[in-house]
mmCIF file with all atom_site columns, C-alpha atoms in Angstrom:
data_model
loop_
_atom_site.group_PDB
_atom_site.id
_atom_site.type_symbol
_atom_site.label_atom_id
_atom_site.label_alt_id
_atom_site.label_comp_id
_atom_site.label_asym_id
_atom_site.label_entity_id
_atom_site.label_seq_id
_atom_site.pdbx_PDB_ins_code
_atom_site.Cartn_x
_atom_site.Cartn_y
_atom_site.Cartn_z
_atom_site.occupancy
_atom_site.B_iso_or_equiv
_atom_site.pdbx_formal_charge
_atom_site.auth_seq_id
_atom_site.auth_comp_id
_atom_site.auth_asym_id
_atom_site.auth_atom_id
_atom_site.pdbx_PDB_model_num
ATOM 1   C CA . MET A 1 1   ? -21.916 -35.757 -113.272 1.00 61.00 ? 1   MET A CA 1
ATOM 2   C CA . ALA A 1 2   ? -18.189 -36.296 -112.721 1.00 85.00 ? 2   ALA A CA 1
ATOM 3   C CA . ARG A 1 3   ? -17.226 -36.721 -109.078 1.00 95.00 ? 3   ARG A CA 1
ATOM 4   C CA . LEU A 1 4   ? -13.892 -36.946 -107.336 1.00 98.00 ? 4   LEU A CA 1
ATOM 5   C CA . HIS A 1 5   ? -13.701 -39.515 -104.527 1.00 98.00 ? 5   HIS A CA 1
ATOM 6   C CA . LEU A 1 6   ? -10.911 -38.817 -102.027 1.00 98.00 ? 6   LEU A CA 1
ATOM 7   C CA . PHE A 1 7   ? -9.795  -41.713 -99.817  1.00 98.00 ? 7   PHE A CA 1
ATOM 8   C CA . ASP A 1 8   ? -7.707  -41.728 -96.670  1.00 97.00 ? 8   ASP A CA 1
ATOM 9   C CA . LEU A 1 9   ? -5.477  -44.787 -96.196  1.00 97.00 ? 9   LEU A CA 1
ATOM 10  C CA . ASP A 1 10  ? -4.715  -45.533 -92.542  1.00 95.00 ? 10  ASP A CA 1
ATOM 11  C CA . GLY A 1 11  ? -7.787  -46.840 -90.712  1.00 94.00 ? 11  GLY A CA 1
ATOM 12  C CA . THR A 1 12  ? -9.898  -46.266 -93.821  1.00 96.00 ? 12  THR A CA 1
ATOM 13  C CA . LEU A 1 13  ? -8.773  -48.405 -96.736  1.00 98.00 ? 13  LEU A CA 1
ATOM 14  C CA . LEU A 1 14  ? -6.611  -50.273 -94.214  1.00 97.00 ? 14  LEU A CA 1
ATOM 15  C CA . HIS A 1 15  ? -8.828  -51.850 -91.583  1.00 97.00 ? 15  HIS A CA 1
ATOM 16  C CA . GLY A 1 16  ? -7.664  -51.210 -88.028  1.00 93.00 ? 16  GLY A CA 1
ATOM 17  C CA . SER A 1 17  ? -4.088  -50.487 -89.000  1.00 94.00 ? 17  SER A CA 1
ATOM 18  C CA . SER A 1 18  ? -1.756  -48.028 -90.685  1.00 94.00 ? 18  SER A CA 1
ATOM 19  C CA . ALA A 1 19  ? 0.786   -48.338 -93.465  1.00 96.00 ? 19  ALA A CA 1
ATOM 20  C CA . PRO A 1 20  ? 3.689   -47.587 -91.073  1.00 96.00 ? 20  PRO A CA 1
ATOM 21  C CA . VAL A 1 21  ? 2.564   -50.354 -88.704  1.00 96.00 ? 21  VAL A CA 1
ATOM 22  C CA . GLU A 1 22  ? 2.216   -52.852 -91.552  1.00 97.00 ? 22  GLU A CA 1
ATOM 23  C CA . ILE A 1 23  ? 5.633   -51.907 -92.937  1.00 97.00 ? 23  ILE A CA 1
ATOM 24  C CA . SER A 1 24  ? 7.169   -52.202 -89.464  1.00 97.00 ? 24  SER A CA 1
ATOM 25  C CA . ARG A 1 25  ? 5.866   -55.757 -89.048  1.00 96.00 ? 25  ARG A CA 1
ATOM 26  C CA . GLN A 1 26  ? 8.384   -56.941 -91.640  1.00 96.00 ? 26  GLN A CA 1
ATOM 27  C CA . PRO A 1 27  ? 11.590  -56.015 -89.730  1.00 95.00 ? 27  PRO A CA 1
ATOM 28  C CA . GLY A 1 28  ? 9.928   -56.748 -86.376  1.00 96.00 ? 28  GLY A CA 1
ATOM 29  C CA . LEU A 1 29  ? 9.357   -53.134 -85.312  1.00 96.00 ? 29  LEU A CA 1
ATOM 30  C CA . GLU A 1 30  ? 5.568   -53.222 -84.955  1.00 95.00 ? 30  GLU A CA 1
ATOM 31  C CA . THR A 1 31  ? 5.511   -52.454 -81.212  1.00 96.00 ? 31  THR A CA 1
ATOM 32  C CA . GLU A 1 32  ? 7.591   -49.304 -81.603  1.00 95.00 ? 32  GLU A CA 1
ATOM 33  C CA . THR A 1 33  ? 5.441   -48.002 -84.457  1.00 95.00 ? 33  THR A CA 1
ATOM 34  C CA . VAL A 1 34  ? 2.143   -48.739 -82.701  1.00 94.00 ? 34  VAL A CA 1
ATOM 35  C CA . ALA A 1 35  ? 3.452   -46.638 -79.810  1.00 94.00 ? 35  ALA A CA 1
ATOM 36  C CA . LEU A 1 36  ? 4.267   -43.795 -82.201  1.00 92.00 ? 36  LEU A CA 1
ATOM 37  C CA . ASP A 1 37  ? 0.801   -44.057 -83.758  1.00 89.00 ? 37  ASP A CA 1
ATOM 38  C CA . ARG A 1 38  ? -0.758  -43.650 -80.310  1.00 90.00 ? 38  ARG A CA 1
ATOM 39  C CA . VAL A 1 39  ? 1.367   -40.615 -79.540  1.00 91.00 ? 39  VAL A CA 1
ATOM 40  C CA . ILE A 1 40  ? 0.485   -38.805 -82.756  1.00 88.00 ? 40  ILE A CA 1
ATOM 41  C CA . SER A 1 41  ? -3.196  -39.762 -82.409  1.00 83.00 ? 41  SER A CA 1
ATOM 42  C CA . CYS A 1 42  ? -3.221  -38.055 -78.998  1.00 83.00 ? 42  CYS A CA 1
ATOM 43  C CA . GLY A 1 43  ? -1.731  -34.918 -80.520  1.00 84.00 ? 43  GLY A CA 1
ATOM 44  C CA . LEU A 1 44  ? 1.471   -35.146 -78.484  1.00 90.00 ? 44  LEU A CA 1
ATOM 45  C CA . ILE A 1 45  ? 3.617   -34.920 -81.615  1.00 90.00 ? 45  ILE A CA 1
ATOM 46  C CA . GLY A 1 46  ? 2.934   -33.622 -85.109  1.00 90.00 ? 46  GLY A CA 1
ATOM 47  C CA . PRO A 1 47  ? 3.455   -35.291 -88.495  1.00 90.00 ? 47  PRO A CA 1
ATOM 48  C CA . PRO A 1 48  ? 7.040   -33.986 -89.051  1.00 91.00 ? 48  PRO A CA 1
ATOM 49  C CA . VAL A 1 49  ? 8.272   -35.451 -85.743  1.00 93.00 ? 49  VAL A CA 1
ATOM 50  C CA . TYR A 1 50  ? 6.396   -38.696 -86.360  1.00 93.00 ? 50  TYR A CA 1
ATOM 51  C CA . VAL A 1 51  ? 7.861   -39.110 -89.840  1.00 93.00 ? 51  VAL A CA 1
ATOM 52  C CA . THR A 1 52  ? 11.392  -38.321 -88.636  1.00 93.00 ? 52  THR A CA 1
ATOM 53  C CA . GLN A 1 53  ? 11.140  -40.958 -85.903  1.00 95.00 ? 53  GLN A CA 1
ATOM 54  C CA . VAL A 1 54  ? 9.680   -43.573 -88.253  1.00 95.00 ? 54  VAL A CA 1
ATOM 55  C CA . HIS A 1 55  ? 12.425  -42.847 -90.786  1.00 95.00 ? 55  HIS A CA 1
ATOM 56  C CA . THR A 1 56  ? 15.051  -43.473 -88.089  1.00 95.00 ? 56  THR A CA 1
ATOM 57  C CA . LEU A 1 57  ? 13.277  -46.661 -87.014  1.00 95.00 ? 57  LEU A CA 1
ATOM 58  C CA . TRP A 1 58  ? 13.346  -47.943 -90.607  1.00 96.00 ? 58  TRP A CA 1
ATOM 59  C CA . ALA A 1 59  ? 17.094  -47.556 -91.105  1.00 95.00 ? 59  ALA A CA 1
ATOM 60  C CA . GLY A 1 60  ? 17.381  -51.134 -92.409  1.00 94.00 ? 60  GLY A CA 1
ATOM 61  C CA . LEU A 1 61  ? 14.146  -51.191 -94.416  1.00 96.00 ? 61  LEU A CA 1
ATOM 62  C CA . THR A 1 62  ? 14.246  -52.849 -97.854  1.00 96.00 ? 62  THR A CA 1
ATOM 63  C CA . GLU A 1 63  ? 12.023  -52.703 -100.909 1.00 95.00 ? 63  GLU A CA 1
ATOM 64  C CA . ALA A 1 64  ? 11.150  -56.352 -100.257 1.00 97.00 ? 64  ALA A CA 1
ATOM 65  C CA . ASP A 1 65  ? 9.829   -55.332 -96.826  1.00 97.00 ? 65  ASP A CA 1
ATOM 66  C CA . VAL A 1 66  ? 7.638   -52.652 -98.394  1.00 97.00 ? 66  VAL A CA 1
ATOM 67  C CA . ALA A 1 67  ? 6.229   -55.003 -101.026 1.00 97.00 ? 67  ALA A CA 1
ATOM 68  C CA . ALA A 1 68  ? 5.530   -57.745 -98.478  1.00 97.00 ? 68  ALA A CA 1
ATOM 69  C CA . ALA A 1 69  ? 3.804   -55.285 -96.148  1.00 97.00 ? 69  ALA A CA 1
ATOM 70  C CA . PHE A 1 70  ? 1.540   -54.048 -98.936  1.00 97.00 ? 70  PHE A CA 1
ATOM 71  C CA . GLU A 1 71  ? 0.514   -57.570 -99.930  1.00 97.00 ? 71  GLU A CA 1
ATOM 72  C CA . ALA A 1 72  ? -0.147  -58.740 -96.362  1.00 97.00 ? 72  ALA A CA 1
ATOM 73  C CA . ALA A 1 73  ? -1.965  -55.617 -95.119  1.00 98.00 ? 73  ALA A CA 1
ATOM 74  C CA . PRO A 1 74  ? -5.585  -55.848 -93.865  1.00 98.00 ? 74  PRO A CA 1
ATOM 75  C CA . TRP A 1 75  ? -7.224  -54.067 -96.796  1.00 98.00 ? 75  TRP A CA 1
ATOM 76  C CA . LEU A 1 76  ? -10.948 -53.528 -97.051  1.00 98.00 ? 76  LEU A CA 1
ATOM 77  C CA . VAL A 1 77  ? -12.425 -55.899 -99.611  1.00 98.00 ? 77  VAL A CA 1
ATOM 78  C CA . ARG A 1 78  ? -13.660 -54.804 -103.051 1.00 98.00 ? 78  ARG A CA 1
ATOM 79  C CA . ILE A 1 79  ? -11.486 -51.693 -103.269 1.00 98.00 ? 79  ILE A CA 1
ATOM 80  C CA . ARG A 1 80  ? -10.581 -52.378 -106.895 1.00 98.00 ? 80  ARG A CA 1
ATOM 81  C CA . GLU A 1 81  ? -14.173 -53.257 -107.744 1.00 97.00 ? 81  GLU A CA 1
ATOM 82  C CA . VAL A 1 82  ? -15.474 -49.973 -106.340 1.00 97.00 ? 82  VAL A CA 1
ATOM 83  C CA . TRP A 1 83  ? -12.796 -47.923 -108.091 1.00 98.00 ? 83  TRP A CA 1
ATOM 84  C CA . THR A 1 84  ? -13.510 -49.676 -111.388 1.00 97.00 ? 84  THR A CA 1
ATOM 85  C CA . GLU A 1 85  ? -17.214 -48.929 -111.071 1.00 96.00 ? 85  GLU A CA 1
ATOM 86  C CA . LEU A 1 86  ? -16.887 -45.274 -110.160 1.00 94.00 ? 86  LEU A CA 1
ATOM 87  C CA . THR A 1 87  ? -14.402 -44.792 -113.001 1.00 95.00 ? 87  THR A CA 1
ATOM 88  C CA . ARG A 1 88  ? -16.810 -46.474 -115.422 1.00 94.00 ? 88  ARG A CA 1
ATOM 89  C CA . ASN A 1 89  ? -19.475 -44.039 -114.216 1.00 92.00 ? 89  ASN A CA 1
ATOM 90  C CA . GLY A 1 90  ? -17.278 -41.057 -115.098 1.00 93.00 ? 90  GLY A CA 1
ATOM 91  C CA . GLY A 1 91  ? -15.788 -40.446 -111.671 1.00 95.00 ? 91  GLY A CA 1
ATOM 92  C CA . CYS A 1 92  ? -12.213 -40.264 -110.433 1.00 96.00 ? 92  CYS A CA 1
ATOM 93  C CA . CYS A 1 93  ? -10.607 -41.577 -107.264 1.00 97.00 ? 93  CYS A CA 1
ATOM 94  C CA . ALA A 1 94  ? -7.509  -40.506 -105.377 1.00 98.00 ? 94  ALA A CA 1
ATOM 95  C CA . VAL A 1 95  ? -5.779  -41.545 -102.174 1.00 98.00 ? 95  VAL A CA 1
ATOM 96  C CA . VAL A 1 96  ? -4.378  -38.779 -99.966  1.00 98.00 ? 96  VAL A CA 1
ATOM 97  C CA . SER A 1 97  ? -2.589  -39.957 -96.835  1.00 96.00 ? 97  SER A CA 1
ATOM 98  C CA . LEU A 1 98  ? -0.015  -38.835 -94.307  1.00 93.00 ? 98  LEU A CA 1
ATOM 99  C CA . SER A 1 99  ? 1.678   -42.246 -94.711  1.00 94.00 ? 99  SER A CA 1
ATOM 100 C CA . PRO A 1 100 ? 4.859   -42.712 -96.778  1.00 96.00 ? 100 PRO A CA 1
ATOM 101 C CA . SER A 1 101 ? 4.541   -41.933 -100.456 1.00 95.00 ? 101 SER A CA 1
ATOM 102 C CA . PHE A 1 102 ? 6.361   -45.147 -101.427 1.00 95.00 ? 102 PHE A CA 1
ATOM 103 C CA . SER A 1 103 ? 3.468   -47.118 -99.912  1.00 95.00 ? 103 SER A CA 1
ATOM 104 C CA . VAL A 1 104 ? 0.526   -44.906 -100.883 1.00 97.00 ? 104 VAL A CA 1
ATOM 105 C CA . GLU A 1 105 ? 1.576   -44.676 -104.541 1.00 97.00 ? 105 GLU A CA 1
ATOM 106 C CA . ARG A 1 106 ? 1.265   -48.451 -104.966 1.00 97.00 ? 106 ARG A CA 1
ATOM 107 C CA . LEU A 1 107 ? -2.501  -47.968 -104.998 1.00 98.00 ? 107 LEU A CA 1
ATOM 108 C CA . THR A 1 108 ? -2.362  -46.535 -108.515 1.00 98.00 ? 108 THR A CA 1
ATOM 109 C CA . ASP A 1 109 ? -1.872  -50.145 -109.613 1.00 97.00 ? 109 ASP A CA 1
ATOM 110 C CA . TRP A 1 110 ? -5.291  -50.897 -108.103 1.00 98.00 ? 110 TRP A CA 1
ATOM 111 C CA . GLY A 1 111 ? -7.036  -48.174 -110.091 1.00 97.00 ? 111 GLY A CA 1
ATOM 112 C CA . ALA A 1 112 ? -6.525  -44.956 -108.135 1.00 98.00 ? 112 ALA A CA 1
ATOM 113 C CA . HIS A 1 113 ? -6.135  -42.062 -110.563 1.00 98.00 ? 113 HIS A CA 1
ATOM 114 C CA . ALA A 1 114 ? -3.735  -40.330 -108.176 1.00 98.00 ? 114 ALA A CA 1
ATOM 115 C CA . ALA A 1 115 ? -2.038  -41.106 -104.862 1.00 98.00 ? 115 ALA A CA 1
ATOM 116 C CA . TYR A 1 116 ? -0.257  -38.731 -102.516 1.00 97.00 ? 116 TYR A CA 1
ATOM 117 C CA . GLY A 1 117 ? 1.635   -39.436 -99.290  1.00 97.00 ? 117 GLY A CA 1
ATOM 118 C CA . SER A 1 118 ? 4.368   -37.861 -97.210  1.00 95.00 ? 118 SER A CA 1
ATOM 119 C CA . ARG A 1 119 ? 7.542   -37.779 -99.297  1.00 95.00 ? 119 ARG A CA 1
ATOM 120 C CA . PHE A 1 120 ? 10.210  -40.216 -98.169  1.00 94.00 ? 120 PHE A CA 1
ATOM 121 C CA . PRO A 1 121 ? 13.588  -40.929 -99.772  1.00 93.00 ? 121 PRO A CA 1
ATOM 122 C CA . THR A 1 122 ? 13.914  -44.091 -101.825 1.00 92.00 ? 122 THR A CA 1
ATOM 123 C CA . VAL A 1 123 ? 14.194  -47.358 -99.923  1.00 94.00 ? 123 VAL A CA 1
ATOM 124 C CA . PRO A 1 124 ? 16.742  -48.379 -98.688  1.00 94.00 ? 124 PRO A CA 1
ATOM 125 C CA . PHE A 1 125 ? 17.367  -44.970 -97.149  1.00 94.00 ? 125 PHE A CA 1
ATOM 126 C CA . THR A 1 126 ? 20.617  -43.225 -97.921  1.00 94.00 ? 126 THR A CA 1
ATOM 127 C CA . GLU A 1 127 ? 19.442  -39.700 -97.076  1.00 93.00 ? 127 GLU A CA 1
ATOM 128 C CA . PRO A 1 128 ? 17.290  -38.032 -94.403  1.00 92.00 ? 128 PRO A CA 1
ATOM 129 C CA . VAL A 1 129 ? 13.595  -37.341 -94.766  1.00 92.00 ? 129 VAL A CA 1
ATOM 130 C CA . ASP A 1 130 ? 12.706  -33.756 -95.710  1.00 92.00 ? 130 ASP A CA 1
ATOM 131 C CA . PRO A 1 131 ? 10.151  -32.327 -93.228  1.00 89.00 ? 131 PRO A CA 1
ATOM 132 C CA . ALA A 1 132 ? 8.876   -30.025 -95.985  1.00 91.00 ? 132 ALA A CA 1
ATOM 133 C CA . GLY A 1 133 ? 7.461   -33.060 -97.782  1.00 94.00 ? 133 GLY A CA 1
ATOM 134 C CA . VAL A 1 134 ? 5.441   -34.290 -94.796  1.00 94.00 ? 134 VAL A CA 1
ATOM 135 C CA . LEU A 1 135 ? 1.678   -33.971 -95.259  1.00 94.00 ? 135 LEU A CA 1
ATOM 136 C CA . SER A 1 136 ? -0.838  -32.698 -92.714  1.00 92.00 ? 136 SER A CA 1
ATOM 137 C CA . ALA A 1 137 ? -4.599  -32.337 -92.410  1.00 91.00 ? 137 ALA A CA 1
ATOM 138 C CA . ALA A 1 138 ? -4.376  -28.926 -94.088  1.00 94.00 ? 138 ALA A CA 1
ATOM 139 C CA . ALA A 1 139 ? -2.219  -30.371 -96.865  1.00 96.00 ? 139 ALA A CA 1
ATOM 140 C CA . LYS A 1 140 ? -4.999  -32.809 -97.711  1.00 97.00 ? 140 LYS A CA 1
ATOM 141 C CA . VAL A 1 141 ? -7.218  -29.849 -98.597  1.00 97.00 ? 141 VAL A CA 1
ATOM 142 C CA . ARG A 1 142 ? -4.508  -28.260 -100.761 1.00 97.00 ? 142 ARG A CA 1
ATOM 143 C CA . ILE A 1 143 ? -3.975  -31.536 -102.607 1.00 98.00 ? 143 ILE A CA 1
ATOM 144 C CA . ALA A 1 144 ? -7.731  -31.951 -103.065 1.00 98.00 ? 144 ALA A CA 1
ATOM 145 C CA . ASP A 1 145 ? -7.892  -28.491 -104.665 1.00 98.00 ? 145 ASP A CA 1
ATOM 146 C CA . ARG A 1 146 ? -5.003  -29.412 -106.962 1.00 97.00 ? 146 ARG A CA 1
ATOM 147 C CA . LEU A 1 147 ? -6.772  -32.616 -107.978 1.00 98.00 ? 147 LEU A CA 1
ATOM 148 C CA . CYS A 1 148 ? -10.009 -30.720 -108.615 1.00 97.00 ? 148 CYS A CA 1
ATOM 149 C CA . ALA A 1 149 ? -8.170  -28.483 -111.068 1.00 97.00 ? 149 ALA A CA 1
ATOM 150 C CA . GLU A 1 150 ? -6.518  -31.493 -112.691 1.00 96.00 ? 150 GLU A CA 1
ATOM 151 C CA . PHE A 1 151 ? -9.759  -33.427 -113.153 1.00 96.00 ? 151 PHE A CA 1
ATOM 152 C CA . GLY A 1 152 ? -11.963 -30.458 -114.028 1.00 95.00 ? 152 GLY A CA 1
ATOM 153 C CA . VAL A 1 153 ? -14.236 -30.519 -110.975 1.00 96.00 ? 153 VAL A CA 1
ATOM 154 C CA . THR A 1 154 ? -14.795 -28.354 -107.902 1.00 97.00 ? 154 THR A CA 1
ATOM 155 C CA . ARG A 1 155 ? -15.018 -29.033 -104.181 1.00 97.00 ? 155 ARG A CA 1
ATOM 156 C CA . ALA A 1 156 ? -18.770 -29.309 -104.663 1.00 97.00 ? 156 ALA A CA 1
ATOM 157 C CA . ASP A 1 157 ? -18.155 -32.444 -106.743 1.00 97.00 ? 157 ASP A CA 1
ATOM 158 C CA . CYS A 1 158 ? -16.031 -34.212 -104.113 1.00 97.00 ? 158 CYS A CA 1
ATOM 159 C CA . VAL A 1 159 ? -16.694 -37.051 -101.704 1.00 97.00 ? 159 VAL A CA 1
ATOM 160 C CA . ALA A 1 160 ? -14.206 -37.671 -98.879  1.00 97.00 ? 160 ALA A CA 1
ATOM 161 C CA . TYR A 1 161 ? -13.681 -40.916 -96.965  1.00 97.00 ? 161 TYR A CA 1
ATOM 162 C CA . GLY A 1 162 ? -11.718 -41.004 -93.711  1.00 95.00 ? 162 GLY A CA 1
ATOM 163 C CA . ASP A 1 163 ? -11.553 -42.040 -90.087  1.00 93.00 ? 163 ASP A CA 1
ATOM 164 C CA . SER A 1 164 ? -9.374  -39.662 -88.077  1.00 85.00 ? 164 SER A CA 1
ATOM 165 C CA . MET A 1 165 ? -8.608  -36.063 -87.177  1.00 84.00 ? 165 MET A CA 1
ATOM 166 C CA . SER A 1 166 ? -6.297  -35.856 -90.182  1.00 87.00 ? 166 SER A CA 1
ATOM 167 C CA . ASP A 1 167 ? -9.502  -35.908 -92.274  1.00 92.00 ? 167 ASP A CA 1
ATOM 168 C CA . LYS A 1 168 ? -11.289 -33.182 -90.321  1.00 91.00 ? 168 LYS A CA 1
ATOM 169 C CA . ASP A 1 169 ? -10.210 -30.292 -92.553  1.00 94.00 ? 169 ASP A CA 1
ATOM 170 C CA . LEU A 1 170 ? -11.133 -32.136 -95.733  1.00 96.00 ? 170 LEU A CA 1
ATOM 171 C CA . PHE A 1 171 ? -14.528 -33.160 -94.336  1.00 95.00 ? 171 PHE A CA 1
ATOM 172 C CA . GLY A 1 172 ? -15.138 -29.484 -93.621  1.00 94.00 ? 172 GLY A CA 1
ATOM 173 C CA . VAL A 1 173 ? -14.728 -28.279 -97.219  1.00 96.00 ? 173 VAL A CA 1
ATOM 174 C CA . VAL A 1 174 ? -16.543 -30.952 -99.251  1.00 97.00 ? 174 VAL A CA 1
ATOM 175 C CA . PRO A 1 175 ? -20.324 -31.443 -99.309  1.00 96.00 ? 175 PRO A CA 1
ATOM 176 C CA . VAL A 1 176 ? -20.325 -35.215 -98.802  1.00 96.00 ? 176 VAL A CA 1
ATOM 177 C CA . SER A 1 177 ? -18.122 -37.247 -96.475  1.00 96.00 ? 177 SER A CA 1
ATOM 178 C CA . VAL A 1 178 ? -18.099 -40.795 -95.147  1.00 96.00 ? 178 VAL A CA 1
ATOM 179 C CA . ALA A 1 179 ? -16.590 -41.764 -91.793  1.00 95.00 ? 179 ALA A CA 1
ATOM 180 C CA . VAL A 1 180 ? -15.206 -45.277 -92.295  1.00 96.00 ? 180 VAL A CA 1
ATOM 181 C CA . ASN A 1 181 ? -14.756 -47.354 -89.131  1.00 94.00 ? 181 ASN A CA 1
ATOM 182 C CA . ALA A 1 182 ? -14.292 -44.156 -87.170  1.00 88.00 ? 182 ALA A CA 1
ATOM 183 C CA . ASP A 1 183 ? -15.026 -43.465 -83.508  1.00 74.00 ? 183 ASP A CA 1
ATOM 184 C CA . ARG A 1 184 ? -17.945 -41.292 -82.409  1.00 68.00 ? 184 ARG A CA 1
ATOM 185 C CA . HIS A 1 185 ? -15.854 -38.109 -82.447  1.00 61.00 ? 185 HIS A CA 1
ATOM 186 C CA . ARG A 1 186 ? -15.140 -38.547 -86.167  1.00 65.00 ? 186 ARG A CA 1
ATOM 187 C CA . THR A 1 187 ? -18.560 -39.847 -87.215  1.00 68.00 ? 187 THR A CA 1
ATOM 188 C CA . GLY A 1 188 ? -20.108 -36.618 -85.924  1.00 77.00 ? 188 GLY A CA 1
ATOM 189 C CA . LEU A 1 189 ? -18.092 -34.683 -88.514  1.00 82.00 ? 189 LEU A CA 1
ATOM 190 C CA . ALA A 1 190 ? -19.225 -36.755 -91.495  1.00 91.00 ? 190 ALA A CA 1
ATOM 191 C CA . THR A 1 191 ? -22.330 -36.818 -93.679  1.00 93.00 ? 191 THR A CA 1
ATOM 192 C CA . HIS A 1 192 ? -22.474 -40.612 -93.492  1.00 94.00 ? 192 HIS A CA 1
ATOM 193 C CA . SER A 1 193 ? -20.931 -43.358 -91.391  1.00 94.00 ? 193 SER A CA 1
ATOM 194 C CA . SER A 1 194 ? -19.911 -46.873 -92.407  1.00 94.00 ? 194 SER A CA 1
ATOM 195 C CA . THR A 1 195 ? -18.488 -49.806 -90.471  1.00 94.00 ? 195 THR A CA 1
ATOM 196 C CA . GLY A 1 196 ? -17.172 -53.128 -91.670  1.00 94.00 ? 196 GLY A CA 1
ATOM 197 C CA . ARG A 1 197 ? -14.558 -54.463 -94.030  1.00 97.00 ? 197 ARG A CA 1
ATOM 198 C CA . ASP A 1 198 ? -16.225 -53.904 -97.415  1.00 98.00 ? 198 ASP A CA 1
ATOM 199 C CA . LEU A 1 199 ? -15.577 -50.616 -99.237  1.00 98.00 ? 199 LEU A CA 1
ATOM 200 C CA . ARG A 1 200 ? -18.713 -51.150 -101.279 1.00 97.00 ? 200 ARG A CA 1
ATOM 201 C CA . GLU A 1 201 ? -20.783 -50.520 -98.152  1.00 96.00 ? 201 GLU A CA 1
ATOM 202 C CA . ALA A 1 202 ? -19.227 -47.059 -97.717  1.00 96.00 ? 202 ALA A CA 1
ATOM 203 C CA . TYR A 1 203 ? -19.467 -46.305 -101.438 1.00 97.00 ? 203 TYR A CA 1
ATOM 204 C CA . GLY A 1 204 ? -23.099 -47.434 -101.461 1.00 95.00 ? 204 GLY A CA 1
ATOM 205 C CA . LEU A 1 205 ? -23.990 -44.586 -99.084  1.00 95.00 ? 205 LEU A CA 1
ATOM 206 C CA . VAL A 1 206 ? -23.000 -41.983 -101.677 1.00 94.00 ? 206 VAL A CA 1
ATOM 207 C CA . ARG A 1 207 ? -23.328 -43.864 -104.946 1.00 85.00 ? 207 ARG A CA 1
ATOM 208 C CA . ALA A 1 208 ? -26.682 -42.334 -105.863 1.00 69.00 ? 208 ALA A CA 1
ATOM 209 C CA . VAL A 1 209 ? -26.189 -38.923 -104.206 1.00 63.00 ? 209 VAL A CA 1
#
């Protein structure tokens, strides 16, 4: 049976970090971005405000910064191995994240069949970010439905992996979900829970389901 595996990025495929934080390490803006991550996690600002502030913070960002951040990020191990296996078994995998599209889309080189993030202008920035292209928890569900149509499956054939409130809506519409390194508030929303730095452990919980 074909299945669609939907992966969050920040705190899920990235262990204990987010793409914006990793990108910000390169120009020395980690502290500012960690503070923004805390504010959005507490619900004090929404994704459009967060993205606008990060875009302003990254005024001098270069493509070299983005590439270096991707290579140095604290990824879970065996991501490519898991994606190769599930593809060999007839499944599909996609990454859907609120993080910048220019970072998320790099994961197609690792075997993701699709990757969606909040739309940012090309680096280095010469134009403002469009709030209409910023993703949200609800947008993850809309993208999942679009991917289901593209890959010829339904929500009933989906497995979602995530760690935060941005995954709550998606967890609520698919039959199987895995909380990856999530706190107790998120693990209570998921079918399964996994901790550690190996994606194969999370995948193993649903591999035979």
